XYZ file of N, CA and C in Angstrom:
864
model
N -19.017 21.018 20.098
C -18.070 20.731 19.484
C -18.406 20.691 17.960
N -18.342 21.984 16.915
C -19.044 21.614 15.569
C -17.575 21.181 15.044
N -18.289 21.052 13.594
C -17.299 20.676 12.591
C -16.162 21.844 11.821
N -16.301 23.104 12.008
C -15.657 24.062 11.571
C -14.499 24.063 12.516
N -14.539 23.782 13.899
C -13.615 24.265 14.613
C -12.699 22.783 14.601
N -13.243 21.859 14.589
C -12.472 20.524 14.174
C -11.286 20.702 12.805
N -12.231 21.419 12.060
C -11.521 21.746 10.510
C -10.238 22.760 10.766
N -10.617 23.601 11.797
C -9.580 24.471 12.209
C -8.476 23.834 12.744
N -8.483 23.099 14.021
C -7.982 22.564 14.574
C -7.079 21.561 13.647
N -7.373 20.425 12.943
C -6.891 19.861 11.723
C -5.907 20.451 11.118
N -6.464 21.778 10.264
C -5.379 22.534 9.689
C -4.168 22.818 10.498
N -4.401 23.316 11.456
C -3.467 23.866 12.403
C -2.401 22.403 12.650
N -2.818 21.523 12.711
C -1.770 20.581 13.115
C -1.315 20.215 11.536
N -1.591 20.436 10.238
C -0.964 20.375 9.341
C 0.231 21.623 9.055
N -0.009 22.737 9.599
C 0.551 23.675 8.802
C 1.472 23.863 10.097
N 1.043 23.730 11.139
C 1.699 24.116 12.642
C 1.886 25.595 12.446
N 1.249 26.060 12.131
C 1.597 27.665 11.830
C -0.036 28.404 12.196
N 0.003 29.485 13.145
C -1.461 30.127 13.409
C -1.615 30.879 12.370
N -0.838 31.756 11.966
C -1.175 32.808 11.035
C -1.299 32.078 9.792
N -0.365 30.972 9.243
C -1.137 30.470 8.050
C -2.724 29.990 7.915
N -2.760 29.095 9.046
C -4.502 28.468 9.225
C -5.707 29.737 9.185
N -4.865 30.837 10.195
C -5.952 31.814 10.557
C -6.229 32.676 8.761
N -5.211 32.990 7.963
C -5.399 33.307 6.791
C -6.186 32.222 5.714
N -6.022 30.953 6.134
C -6.499 29.945 5.154
C -8.189 30.078 5.521
N -8.858 30.317 6.781
C -9.742 30.490 7.198
C -10.466 32.056 7.326
N -10.018 32.723 6.754
C -10.095 34.021 6.911
C -10.712 34.612 8.197
N -9.995 34.581 8.771
C -10.107 34.369 10.299
C -8.975 35.848 10.903
N -9.090 36.128 11.888
C -8.037 37.009 12.516
C -7.375 35.878 13.585
N -5.966 36.099 13.909
C -5.511 35.318 14.368
C -6.074 35.275 16.020
N -6.618 36.235 16.216
C -7.206 35.974 17.670
C -8.415 35.267 17.932
N -9.296 35.579 16.858
C -10.385 34.690 16.727
C -9.819 33.095 16.530
N -8.915 32.887 15.880
C -8.375 31.433 15.436
C -8.261 31.096 17.124
N -7.547 31.311 17.771
C -6.884 31.359 19.345
C -8.257 31.006 20.124
N -9.261 31.741 19.995
C -10.154 31.840 20.758
C -11.418 30.628 20.528
N -11.526 30.122 19.219
C -12.154 29.162 18.997
C -11.151 27.918 19.373
N -10.229 27.583 19.239
C -9.379 26.658 19.878
C -9.321 26.650 21.602
N -9.524 28.020 22.274
C -9.626 27.655 23.676
C -10.859 27.210 23.990
N -11.948 27.518 23.334
C -13.368 26.921 23.463
C -13.742 25.744 23.432
N -12.445 24.939 22.521
C -12.290 23.398 22.198
C -12.065 22.831 23.308
N -10.880 23.361 23.862
C -9.946 22.849 24.877
C -11.017 23.225 26.236
N -11.621 24.047 26.245
C -12.426 24.359 27.569
C -13.665 22.758 27.275
N -14.217 23.157 26.536
C -15.352 21.797 25.894
C -14.854 20.346 26.448
N -13.629 20.225 25.818
C -12.842 18.656 26.296
C -12.366 18.792 27.575
N -12.081 19.950 27.995
C -11.192 19.748 29.278
C -10.052 19.625 29.702
N -9.281 19.380 28.282
C -7.689 19.563 28.699
C -7.216 20.565 27.225
N -5.850 20.644 27.852
C -5.182 21.364 26.440
C -4.768 20.532 25.508
N -4.727 21.327 24.009
C -4.388 20.686 23.038
C -3.526 21.077 22.393
N -2.578 22.602 22.737
C -1.686 23.065 22.288
C -0.386 23.021 23.171
N 0.921 23.346 23.195
C 1.541 23.847 23.858
C 1.836 25.295 24.075
N 1.263 25.750 24.925
C 1.758 27.220 25.406
C 2.855 28.081 25.756
N 3.747 29.182 25.294
C 4.345 29.457 25.695
C 4.427 30.761 24.939
N 5.528 31.616 25.973
C 6.041 33.100 25.379
C 6.468 33.089 24.012
N 6.552 33.781 23.097
C 7.433 33.710 21.644
C 7.542 32.524 20.483
N 6.397 31.400 21.121
C 6.863 30.224 20.440
C 6.031 30.725 19.310
N 6.868 30.183 18.107
C 6.069 30.281 16.622
C 5.426 29.336 16.065
N 5.917 28.441 16.391
C 5.391 27.042 15.679
C 4.358 26.178 16.650
N 3.116 26.041 16.308
C 2.008 25.178 17.082
C 2.613 23.859 17.246
N 2.634 23.292 18.488
C 2.875 22.330 19.084
C 1.847 21.441 19.880
N 1.607 20.176 19.704
C 0.540 19.589 20.234
C 1.029 19.046 21.950
N 0.097 18.885 23.002
C 0.473 18.093 23.992
C 0.127 16.636 23.410
N 0.234 15.741 24.588
C 0.145 14.326 24.290
C -1.182 14.342 24.136
N -2.454 15.015 24.614
C -3.688 14.626 24.656
C -3.871 14.930 23.076
N -3.397 16.353 22.953
C -3.567 17.280 21.509
C -3.326 15.714 20.484
N -2.427 14.933 20.574
C -2.151 14.314 19.246
C -2.898 13.251 19.557
N -3.656 12.815 20.599
C -4.685 11.625 20.424
C -6.092 12.337 20.063
N -5.751 13.444 20.178
C -7.187 13.934 19.935
C -7.607 14.550 18.564
N -5.982 14.562 17.707
C -5.923 15.193 16.266
C -6.547 13.686 15.627
N -6.176 12.386 15.637
C -6.589 10.979 15.337
C -8.170 10.889 15.761
N -8.891 11.273 16.544
C -10.145 11.057 16.612
C -10.794 12.381 16.050
N -10.456 13.543 16.152
C -10.765 14.801 14.972
C -11.257 14.096 13.877
N -9.898 13.898 13.152
C -9.895 13.694 11.733
C -11.053 12.428 11.430
N -11.083 11.719 12.215
C -12.073 10.378 11.962
C -13.260 10.989 11.957
N -13.562 12.047 13.087
C -15.057 12.720 13.233
C -15.251 13.706 12.055
N -14.363 14.160 11.339
C -14.403 14.805 10.322
C -14.956 13.699 9.021
N -14.334 12.597 9.048
C -14.186 11.674 7.504
C -16.004 11.277 8.277
N -16.527 11.163 9.393
C -17.730 10.233 9.846
C -18.925 11.491 8.972
N -18.486 12.530 9.068
C -19.529 13.755 9.147
C -19.383 14.071 7.643
N -18.482 13.736 6.582
C -18.806 14.001 5.280
C -19.336 12.651 4.934
N -19.392 11.684 5.136
C -19.561 10.212 4.910
C -21.119 10.375 5.500
N -21.356 11.189 6.378
C -22.964 10.778 6.646
C -23.629 11.656 5.687
N -22.921 12.672 5.142
C -23.390 13.815 4.481
C -23.513 12.922 2.977
N -22.692 12.395 2.756
C -22.989 11.499 1.553
C -24.020 10.504 1.144
N -24.592 10.198 2.443
C -25.355 9.136 2.429
C -26.701 10.455 1.763
N -26.849 11.302 1.464
C -27.842 12.038 0.901
C -28.129 11.238 -0.495
N -26.730 11.445 -1.330
C -26.698 10.912 -2.863
C -27.269 9.137 -2.656
N -27.225 8.639 -1.309
C -27.893 7.140 -1.353
C -26.978 6.077 -2.264
N -25.283 6.743 -1.908
C -24.345 5.981 -2.355
C -23.273 6.037 -1.306
N -22.890 5.056 -0.764
C -21.318 5.460 0.101
C -20.110 5.908 -0.489
N -19.696 7.139 -0.066
C -18.507 7.332 -0.663
C -17.223 6.741 0.371
N -16.054 6.890 -0.169
C -14.992 6.304 0.387
C -13.717 7.230 0.359
N -13.271 7.999 1.212
C -12.004 9.270 1.361
C -11.162 8.399 1.456
N -10.439 9.340 0.696
C -9.144 9.011 0.658
C -7.786 9.974 1.012
N -6.871 9.927 1.589
C -5.733 11.316 1.899
C -4.461 10.503 0.927
N -3.960 11.315 0.115
C -2.608 10.636 -0.183
C -1.726 11.806 -0.404
N -0.772 11.326 0.232
C 0.103 12.259 0.175
C 1.574 11.761 -0.688
N 1.969 13.015 -1.680
C 3.211 12.653 -2.640
C 3.982 13.864 -2.834
N 5.163 13.506 -3.311
C 6.258 14.263 -3.438
C 5.783 14.587 -4.554
N 6.133 16.323 -4.973
C 5.359 16.679 -6.236
C 6.478 15.937 -7.716
N 7.684 16.114 -7.685
C 7.919 15.113 -8.510
C 7.595 14.152 -9.051
N 6.780 12.846 -8.444
C 6.483 11.959 -8.749
C 5.272 12.122 -9.267
N 4.155 13.019 -8.716
C 2.892 13.572 -9.652
C 3.526 13.969 -10.831
N 4.174 14.769 -11.156
C 4.683 15.229 -12.495
C 4.748 13.698 -13.418
N 5.379 13.277 -12.689
C 5.926 11.791 -13.653
C 4.974 10.797 -14.001
N 3.869 10.652 -13.424
C 3.124 9.297 -13.421
C 1.962 9.573 -12.816
N 1.605 10.251 -11.641
C 0.467 9.988 -10.600
C -0.844 10.689 -11.235
N -0.671 11.970 -11.917
C -1.950 12.726 -12.718
C -2.589 11.722 -13.500
N -2.101 10.915 -14.173
C -2.288 10.268 -15.387
C -3.335 8.818 -14.458
N -2.263 8.335 -13.792
C -2.383 7.093 -12.730
C -3.774 7.678 -12.402
N -3.777 8.638 -11.462
C -5.118 8.599 -10.470
C -6.473 9.352 -11.524
N -6.441 9.985 -12.630
C -7.524 10.055 -13.290
C -8.003 8.869 -13.778
N -7.440 7.626 -14.376
C -7.811 6.490 -14.632
C -8.621 5.711 -13.119
N -8.021 6.079 -12.699
C -8.093 5.109 -11.012
C -9.720 5.743 -10.585
N -9.566 6.685 -10.584
C -11.198 7.767 -10.169
C -12.222 7.641 -11.378
N -11.929 7.321 -12.472
C -12.957 7.103 -13.363
C -13.682 5.677 -13.196
N -12.577 4.276 -12.749
C -13.130 3.184 -12.605
C -13.412 2.875 -11.015
N -12.911 4.210 -10.269
C -13.682 3.843 -8.921
C -14.692 5.091 -8.725
N -15.520 5.604 -9.094
C -16.399 6.488 -9.341
C -17.026 6.961 -7.518
N -16.719 5.978 -6.502
C -17.350 6.286 -5.368
C -15.928 6.526 -4.515
N -14.918 7.028 -4.996
C -13.904 7.236 -4.135
C -14.071 8.803 -4.229
N -13.382 9.117 -3.168
C -13.389 10.665 -2.832
C -12.031 10.940 -2.429
N -11.223 11.645 -3.305
C -9.480 11.557 -3.070
C -8.969 13.098 -2.776
N -8.021 13.067 -1.773
C -7.796 14.334 -1.151
C -6.259 14.049 -1.339
N -5.523 14.901 -2.360
C -4.189 14.586 -2.659
C -3.360 15.781 -2.080
N -2.066 15.727 -1.377
C -1.397 16.820 -1.304
C 0.093 16.506 -1.267
N 0.533 17.911 -1.675
C 2.504 17.840 -1.930
C 2.989 17.894 -0.574
N 3.479 17.018 -0.789
C 4.536 17.385 0.695
C 6.359 16.525 0.305
N 7.055 17.154 1.185
C 8.351 16.379 0.921
C 8.459 14.803 1.791
N 9.135 14.094 1.650
C 9.046 12.521 2.092
C 8.984 12.558 3.798
N 9.461 13.917 3.965
C 9.845 13.188 6.079
C 8.429 14.103 6.214
N 7.718 15.137 5.651
C 6.496 15.594 6.127
C 5.460 14.470 5.853
N 5.614 13.964 4.745
C 4.836 12.493 4.735
C 4.418 11.590 5.817
N 6.039 11.084 6.240
C 6.105 10.439 7.317
C 5.649 10.595 8.573
N 5.562 12.204 8.865
C 4.951 12.965 10.202
C 3.478 12.792 9.655
N 2.868 13.309 8.719
C 1.483 13.227 8.317
C 0.810 11.833 8.753
N 1.335 10.905 7.913
C 0.859 9.514 8.237
C 1.024 8.700 9.855
N 1.953 9.330 10.590
C 1.779 8.894 11.893
C 0.852 9.734 12.661
N 0.538 10.840 12.036
C -0.414 11.467 12.804
C -1.943 11.007 12.335
N -2.272 10.437 11.607
C -3.406 9.971 10.909
C -4.088 10.983 9.878
N -3.237 12.076 9.418
C -3.564 12.971 8.652
C -3.541 12.563 7.217
N -2.687 11.640 6.744
C -2.725 11.047 5.802
C -2.980 9.654 5.474
N -3.535 8.652 4.681
C -3.734 7.130 4.603
C -2.563 6.506 4.051
N -2.407 7.154 2.734
C -0.915 6.470 1.775
C -0.082 7.612 1.902
N 1.079 7.417 1.459
C 2.157 8.368 1.419
C 2.906 7.659 0.089
N 3.524 8.734 -0.812
C 4.371 8.168 -2.097
C 5.838 8.915 -1.588
N 7.127 8.179 -1.258
C 8.200 8.762 -0.672
C 9.274 8.258 -1.374
N 10.419 8.792 -0.925
C 11.622 8.581 -1.612
C 12.590 7.774 -0.610
N 12.090 7.508 0.523
C 12.606 6.751 1.380
C 12.108 5.928 2.098
N 12.834 4.809 2.232
C 11.779 3.892 2.962
C 11.627 3.745 4.375
N 10.474 4.030 4.633
C 10.104 4.305 6.390
C 9.426 2.903 6.628
N 10.211 2.506 7.428
C 9.745 0.889 7.761
C 10.105 1.028 9.514
N 9.159 0.348 9.874
C 9.318 0.361 11.501
C 8.574 1.769 12.309
N 8.480 1.499 13.420
C 7.806 2.856 14.175
C 6.489 3.351 13.762
N 5.618 1.512 13.481
C 4.131 1.813 12.649
C 4.052 1.943 11.497
N 5.191 2.333 10.769
C 5.062 2.244 9.220
C 5.524 1.363 8.448
N 4.804 1.130 7.163
C 5.210 0.210 6.352
C 5.604 0.751 4.899
N 6.981 0.186 4.293
C 7.231 0.863 3.062
C 7.316 -0.213 1.726
N 7.260 -0.128 0.820
C 7.308 -0.993 -0.474
C 7.566 -0.195 -1.467
N 8.677 -1.144 -2.258
C 9.401 -0.205 -3.470
C 8.320 -0.190 -4.332
N 8.035 0.930 -4.942
C 7.150 1.329 -6.390
C 7.616 1.003 -7.693
N 8.963 1.910 -7.764
C 9.683 1.640 -9.230
C 10.984 2.336 -8.721
N 11.937 2.051 -9.491
C 13.426 2.526 -9.048
C 13.730 3.210 -10.928
N 14.734 4.090 -10.647
C 15.430 4.752 -11.927
C 16.506 5.242 -11.648
N 17.150 5.356 -13.196
C 18.245 6.574 -12.787
C 17.986 7.439 -12.627
N 19.186 8.454 -12.763
C 19.308 9.882 -13.155
C 20.161 10.609 -14.188
N 19.484 11.776 -14.749
C 19.550 12.275 -15.906
C 19.849 13.736 -15.911
N 20.543 14.500 -16.969
C 21.307 15.727 -17.078
C 19.884 16.746 -17.883
N 19.215 17.647 -17.203
C 18.251 18.335 -18.311
C 18.880 19.625 -18.143
N 19.068 20.443 -19.576
C 19.403 21.836 -19.589
C 18.123 22.403 -20.623
N 17.682 23.489 -20.479
C 16.774 24.383 -21.140
C 17.461 24.580 -22.342
N 18.434 25.247 -22.632
C 19.079 25.473 -23.683
C 20.450 25.129 -24.283
N 20.484 23.405 -24.639
C 21.804 22.404 -24.480
C 23.324 23.324 -24.843
N 23.058 24.291 -25.743
C 24.604 25.034 -26.154
C 25.121 24.444 -27.308
N 26.361 24.361 -26.661
C 27.387 23.250 -27.459
C 27.446 21.950 -27.842
N 26.234 21.271 -26.525
C 25.902 19.918 -26.298
C 25.035 19.602 -27.091
N 24.323 20.415 -27.888
C 22.784 20.093 -28.522
C 23.415 18.972 -29.618
N 22.545 18.196 -29.673
C 22.570 16.958 -30.758
C 23.452 15.741 -29.856
N 23.986 15.997 -29.144
C 24.544 14.583 -28.310
C 23.771 13.754 -28.024
N 24.348 12.353 -27.834
C 23.375 11.575 -27.180
C 23.729 10.990 -25.772
N 24.358 11.581 -24.991
C 24.976 11.388 -23.810
C 26.076 12.644 -23.227
N 26.210 12.658 -22.008
C 27.143 13.644 -21.657
C 27.887 12.991 -20.440
N 29.177 13.262 -20.302
C 29.845 12.636 -19.067
C 29.865 13.924 -17.596
N 29.914 13.535 -16.620
C 30.332 14.267 -15.594
C 31.491 15.419 -15.802
N 32.400 15.286 -16.434
C 33.352 15.574 -16.511
C 33.257 17.404 -17.841
N 31.995 16.792 -18.601
C 31.843 18.155 -19.028
C 30.899 19.044 -18.473
N 30.541 19.158 -17.400
C 29.378 19.965 -16.756
C 30.279 20.626 -15.635
N 30.006 21.750 -16.140
C 30.636 23.100 -15.089
C 29.748 23.388 -13.983
N 30.439 23.150 -12.954
C 29.736 22.890 -11.559
C 29.055 24.576 -11.545
N 29.690 25.599 -11.971
C 29.049 26.838 -11.734
C 27.992 27.264 -12.320
N 27.691 26.267 -13.285
C 26.070 26.513 -13.890
C 25.313 25.213 -13.515
N 25.321 24.528 -12.230
C 24.622 23.836 -11.779
C 23.656 24.517 -11.037
N 22.176 23.952 -11.263
C 20.818 23.940 -10.683
C 20.474 22.822 -9.633
N 21.085 22.849 -8.440
C 20.966 21.849 -7.403
C 19.755 21.426 -6.470
N 19.316 20.312 -6.746
C 18.631 19.834 -5.829
C 18.787 18.326 -5.379
N 18.812 18.234 -3.903
C 19.338 17.004 -3.507
C 18.163 16.118 -3.154
N 17.789 15.020 -3.735
C 16.911 13.899 -3.872
C 17.400 13.052 -2.555
N 18.176 12.516 -2.635
C 18.240 11.373 -1.312
C 19.822 11.726 -0.965
N 19.883 10.988 0.127
C 21.516 11.139 1.025
C 22.005 10.470 -0.238
N 21.896 9.202 -0.562
C 22.611 8.307 -1.572
C 23.064 9.326 -3.180
N 22.258 10.109 -3.724
C 22.252 11.061 -4.219
C 23.337 11.970 -4.150
N 23.126 12.753 -2.873
C 23.951 13.650 -2.620
C 25.222 13.381 -2.391
N 25.671 12.049 -1.987
C 27.001 11.706 -1.588
C 27.923 11.067 -2.647
N 26.647 10.761 -4.206
C 27.345 10.893 -5.216
C 27.681 11.758 -5.980
N 26.631 12.877 -5.990
C 26.882 14.505 -6.554
C 28.324 14.682 -5.991
N 28.398 14.726 -4.543
C 29.526 15.548 -3.898
C 30.778 14.861 -4.542
N 30.836 13.474 -4.958
C 32.175 12.738 -5.736
C 33.087 13.465 -6.865
N 31.815 14.470 -7.542
C 32.201 14.968 -8.899
C 31.765 16.418 -8.950
N 30.966 17.308 -8.318
C 30.898 18.649 -7.573
C 30.964 19.190 -6.463
N 31.327 20.314 -5.978
C 31.464 21.066 -4.998
C 29.811 21.706 -4.596
N 29.081 21.201 -3.582
C 27.776 21.623 -3.907
C 28.069 23.066 -3.550
N 28.967 23.928 -2.880
C 29.090 25.426 -2.979
C 29.325 25.963 -4.058
N 29.687 25.320 -5.363
C 30.112 26.149 -6.431
C 29.027 26.309 -7.214
N 27.942 25.307 -6.782
C 26.378 25.267 -7.857
C 25.832 27.050 -7.986
N 25.366 27.075 -9.095
C 24.739 28.136 -9.414
C 23.374 28.846 -8.348
N 23.300 27.793 -7.725
C 21.896 27.920 -7.360
C 21.404 26.767 -6.930
N 20.997 26.560 -5.341
C 20.419 25.136 -4.720
C 19.114 25.519 -4.565
N 18.001 24.700 -4.528
C 16.716 24.690 -4.615
C 16.048 23.632 -4.059
N 15.177 23.626 -3.611
C 13.995 21.930 -3.049
C 13.157 22.290 -3.509
N 12.975 22.160 -4.834
C 11.671 21.619 -5.801
C 11.994 22.031 -7.170
N 11.845 21.308 -7.836
C 11.719 20.747 -9.895
C 11.403 22.335 -9.797
N 10.131 22.811 -9.999
C 9.099 23.920 -10.405
C 10.103 25.136 -10.054
N 10.534 25.296 -8.690
C 11.225 26.366 -8.559
C 12.633 26.479 -9.236
N 13.469 25.281 -9.490
C 14.547 25.027 -10.187
C 14.244 25.641 -11.512
N 13.175 24.952 -12.328
C 13.132 25.524 -13.726
C 12.958 27.061 -13.900
N 12.620 27.882 -12.836
C 13.097 29.629 -13.269
C 14.413 29.819 -13.475
N 15.249 29.384 -13.274
C 16.537 29.704 -12.876
C 17.454 28.977 -14.314
N 16.638 28.481 -15.416
C 17.669 27.877 -16.151
C 17.604 29.149 -17.210
N 18.842 30.064 -17.018
C 18.817 31.446 -18.041
C 19.747 31.199 -18.807
N 20.982 30.674 -18.947
C 22.296 30.845 -19.534
C 22.382 29.646 -20.660
N 23.134 29.280 -21.382
C 22.798 28.220 -22.098
C 23.986 27.048 -21.433
N 23.610 26.233 -21.692
C 24.342 25.101 -20.830
C 24.013 25.071 -19.525
N 23.284 25.795 -18.779
C 23.049 25.909 -17.109
C 22.542 24.495 -17.328
N 22.442 23.556 -16.001
C 22.001 22.302 -16.287
C 21.583 21.534 -14.426
N 21.069 20.827 -14.344
C 20.522 20.122 -13.233
C 20.366 18.646 -13.535
N 20.633 17.658 -12.586
C 20.340 16.376 -12.469
C 19.104 15.840 -11.802
N 18.443 15.049 -12.744
C 17.167 14.949 -11.871
C 16.667 13.472 -12.110
N 15.555 12.711 -11.291
C 15.510 11.549 -11.835
C 14.879 11.366 -13.349
N 14.780 10.181 -13.861
C 14.645 9.927 -15.346
C 13.298 10.526 -15.678
N 12.321 10.020 -14.691
C 10.584 10.525 -15.173
C 10.811 11.903 -14.958
N 11.268 12.556 -13.922
C 11.273 13.917 -13.847
C 11.653 14.370 -15.176
N 12.932 14.045 -15.561
C 13.588 14.261 -16.958
C 12.509 14.199 -18.099
N 11.778 13.537 -18.004
C 10.697 12.819 -19.003
C 9.627 14.325 -19.081
N 9.268 14.339 -17.989
C 7.954 15.109 -17.746
C 8.883 16.748 -18.285
N 10.212 16.845 -17.903
C 10.553 18.059 -18.378
C 10.600 18.630 -19.828
N 11.050 17.271 -20.441
C 10.890 17.373 -22.170
C 9.656 18.000 -22.562
N 8.585 17.415 -21.589
C 7.604 17.829 -22.399
C 7.134 19.557 -22.353
N 8.285 20.063 -21.502
C 8.048 21.436 -21.202
C 9.474 22.396 -21.940
N 9.994 21.550 -22.507
C 10.929 22.319 -23.810
C 12.575 21.904 -23.634
N 12.651 21.084 -22.363
C 13.634 20.792 -22.346
C 14.723 19.923 -22.540
N 15.860 19.642 -22.720
C 16.303 18.715 -23.305
C 17.192 17.644 -22.041
N 16.970 16.360 -22.264
C 17.638 15.309 -21.226
C 18.458 14.843 -21.925
N 19.502 14.694 -21.403
C 20.466 13.320 -21.646
C 21.200 12.162 -20.603
N 20.999 11.509 -20.761
C 21.707 10.482 -20.244
C 23.095 10.621 -19.734
N 23.670 10.211 -18.783
C 24.986 10.115 -18.294
C 25.705 9.312 -18.752
N 27.141 9.385 -19.252
C 28.150 8.221 -19.446
C 28.391 7.280 -18.094
N 28.770 8.118 -16.972
C 29.155 7.555 -15.665
C 27.538 6.769 -14.839
N 27.604 5.549 -14.506
C 26.309 5.195 -13.562
C 26.184 6.001 -12.614
N 24.768 5.913 -12.393
C 24.282 7.329 -11.284
C 23.756 6.137 -10.283
N 23.233 6.858 -9.353
C 22.611 5.532 -7.916
C 21.592 5.961 -8.692
N 20.416 4.910 -8.056
C 19.203 4.587 -8.333
C 18.165 5.248 -7.558
N 17.067 6.447 -8.479
C 16.338 6.825 -7.593
C 15.252 6.096 -7.096
N 15.074 5.953 -6.001
C 13.841 4.878 -5.643
C 12.498 5.451 -4.925
N 11.668 5.267 -5.227
C 10.479 5.752 -4.669
C 9.419 4.350 -4.112
N 9.155 4.764 -3.261
C 8.602 3.949 -2.155
C 6.523 4.353 -2.044
N 6.177 3.179 -1.605
C 4.632 3.408 -1.324
C 4.755 3.031 0.681
N 3.709 4.044 1.275
C 4.037 3.910 2.770
C 3.063 4.301 3.485
N 2.509 3.200 4.275
C 1.547 3.233 5.121
C 1.431 2.763 6.607
N 0.456 3.212 7.128
C 0.379 2.691 8.619
C 0.462 1.076 8.884
N 0.878 0.742 9.627
C 1.032 -0.899 9.750
C -0.374 -1.316 10.112
N -1.023 -0.917 11.112
C -2.652 -1.250 11.398
C -3.614 -1.181 10.234
N -3.232 -0.416 9.217
C -3.722 0.142 7.893
C -4.653 -1.397 7.270
N -5.916 -1.343 7.413
C -6.602 -2.816 6.978
C -8.007 -1.919 6.183
N -8.154 -0.907 5.743
C -9.700 -0.478 5.291
C -9.319 -1.013 3.845
N -10.535 -1.822 3.321
C -10.785 -1.983 2.166
C -10.287 -1.089 0.632
N -11.129 0.422 1.552
C -10.711 1.093 -0.136
C -9.379 1.644 -0.064
N -8.694 1.841 1.080
C -7.572 2.552 1.070
C -6.581 1.259 0.647
N -6.542 -0.158 0.752
C -6.126 -1.410 0.100
C -6.011 -1.373 -1.107
N -7.475 -1.061 -1.552
C -7.741 -0.590 -3.031
C -7.040 0.189 -3.799
N -6.816 1.213 -3.017
C -5.910 1.942 -3.745
C -4.052 1.758 -3.723
N -3.724 0.893 -2.864
C -2.814 0.412 -2.515
C -2.226 -0.722 -3.659
N -3.566 -1.473 -3.674
C -3.251 -2.788 -4.897
C -3.119 -2.108 -6.183
N -4.055 -0.934 -6.433
C -3.883 -0.254 -7.714
C -2.484 0.150 -8.245
N -1.562 0.548 -7.296
C -0.869 1.327 -7.690
C 0.574 0.150 -7.469
N 0.267 -0.774 -7.109
C 1.351 -2.013 -7.209
C 1.072 -2.461 -8.284
N -0.091 -2.800 -9.007
C 0.144 -3.349 -10.115
C 0.146 -2.278 -11.348
N -0.010 -1.123 -11.191
C 0.730 -0.309 -12.246
C 1.852 -0.180 -12.556
N 3.082 -0.759 -11.256
C 4.126 -0.784 -11.289
C 4.710 -2.135 -11.559
N 3.621 -3.086 -11.000
C 4.339 -4.644 -11.100
C 2.968 -5.400 -12.218
N 3.116 -5.275 -13.443
C 1.416 -5.780 -13.567
C 1.568 -7.309 -14.009
């Protein structure tokens, strides 16, 4: 059992796609399948569910248990290599929504890593539900999400909350205004992203989703479609602040919006000191 095969297996568990993993490691799909079959033969039990026409990789029950072991083996391997430097390193895997990374995380982590030079951090972009699954599978240590996942082995804690604002690339006739009303916004010029169920419910009391210009699942994608004057989008306040740095104009709404809430999430049994150190630093950042 070699580390390269364990890396292949771990990546496949992340992507759930044979083609994507094979491409990432510059292998043919048949070579990847052969390597995984050899690992299964060595272990003596199947890791993957195999059936004709199956597109997504699915783990067997033993495969799910082995994933936790494989992840820890890879961490131990990296830690043993770090001993060459005669200094212990602490490995952390943090999953985060991209919008939160834009809003604060990059500045926070830059300071954190300067003050914690022995920490080795892997940062991954995911949606909240993806982060939940990766935490449960042991592929992430901490997650920043917008849904409070509590129970089923996970713990969540509120980091911060904020209202939503309207952003425009070209404000047109709204230029110079201090705030806008939902009644002033033309649904046909909306670029829509659903952040939470509560946000979607509030949104649908004012506009029909099918009237929107385009619907997207990430803010960076949305920014490409601000093409006409007064094209608009409603985003969390921190995202709006980041977008103003790229030439957008943000407007508070006259009407009260729901709160966008961001949570820190981790496994219930988590007690490793280096993971707790990052957790505590995040809490202190928002609750000094």
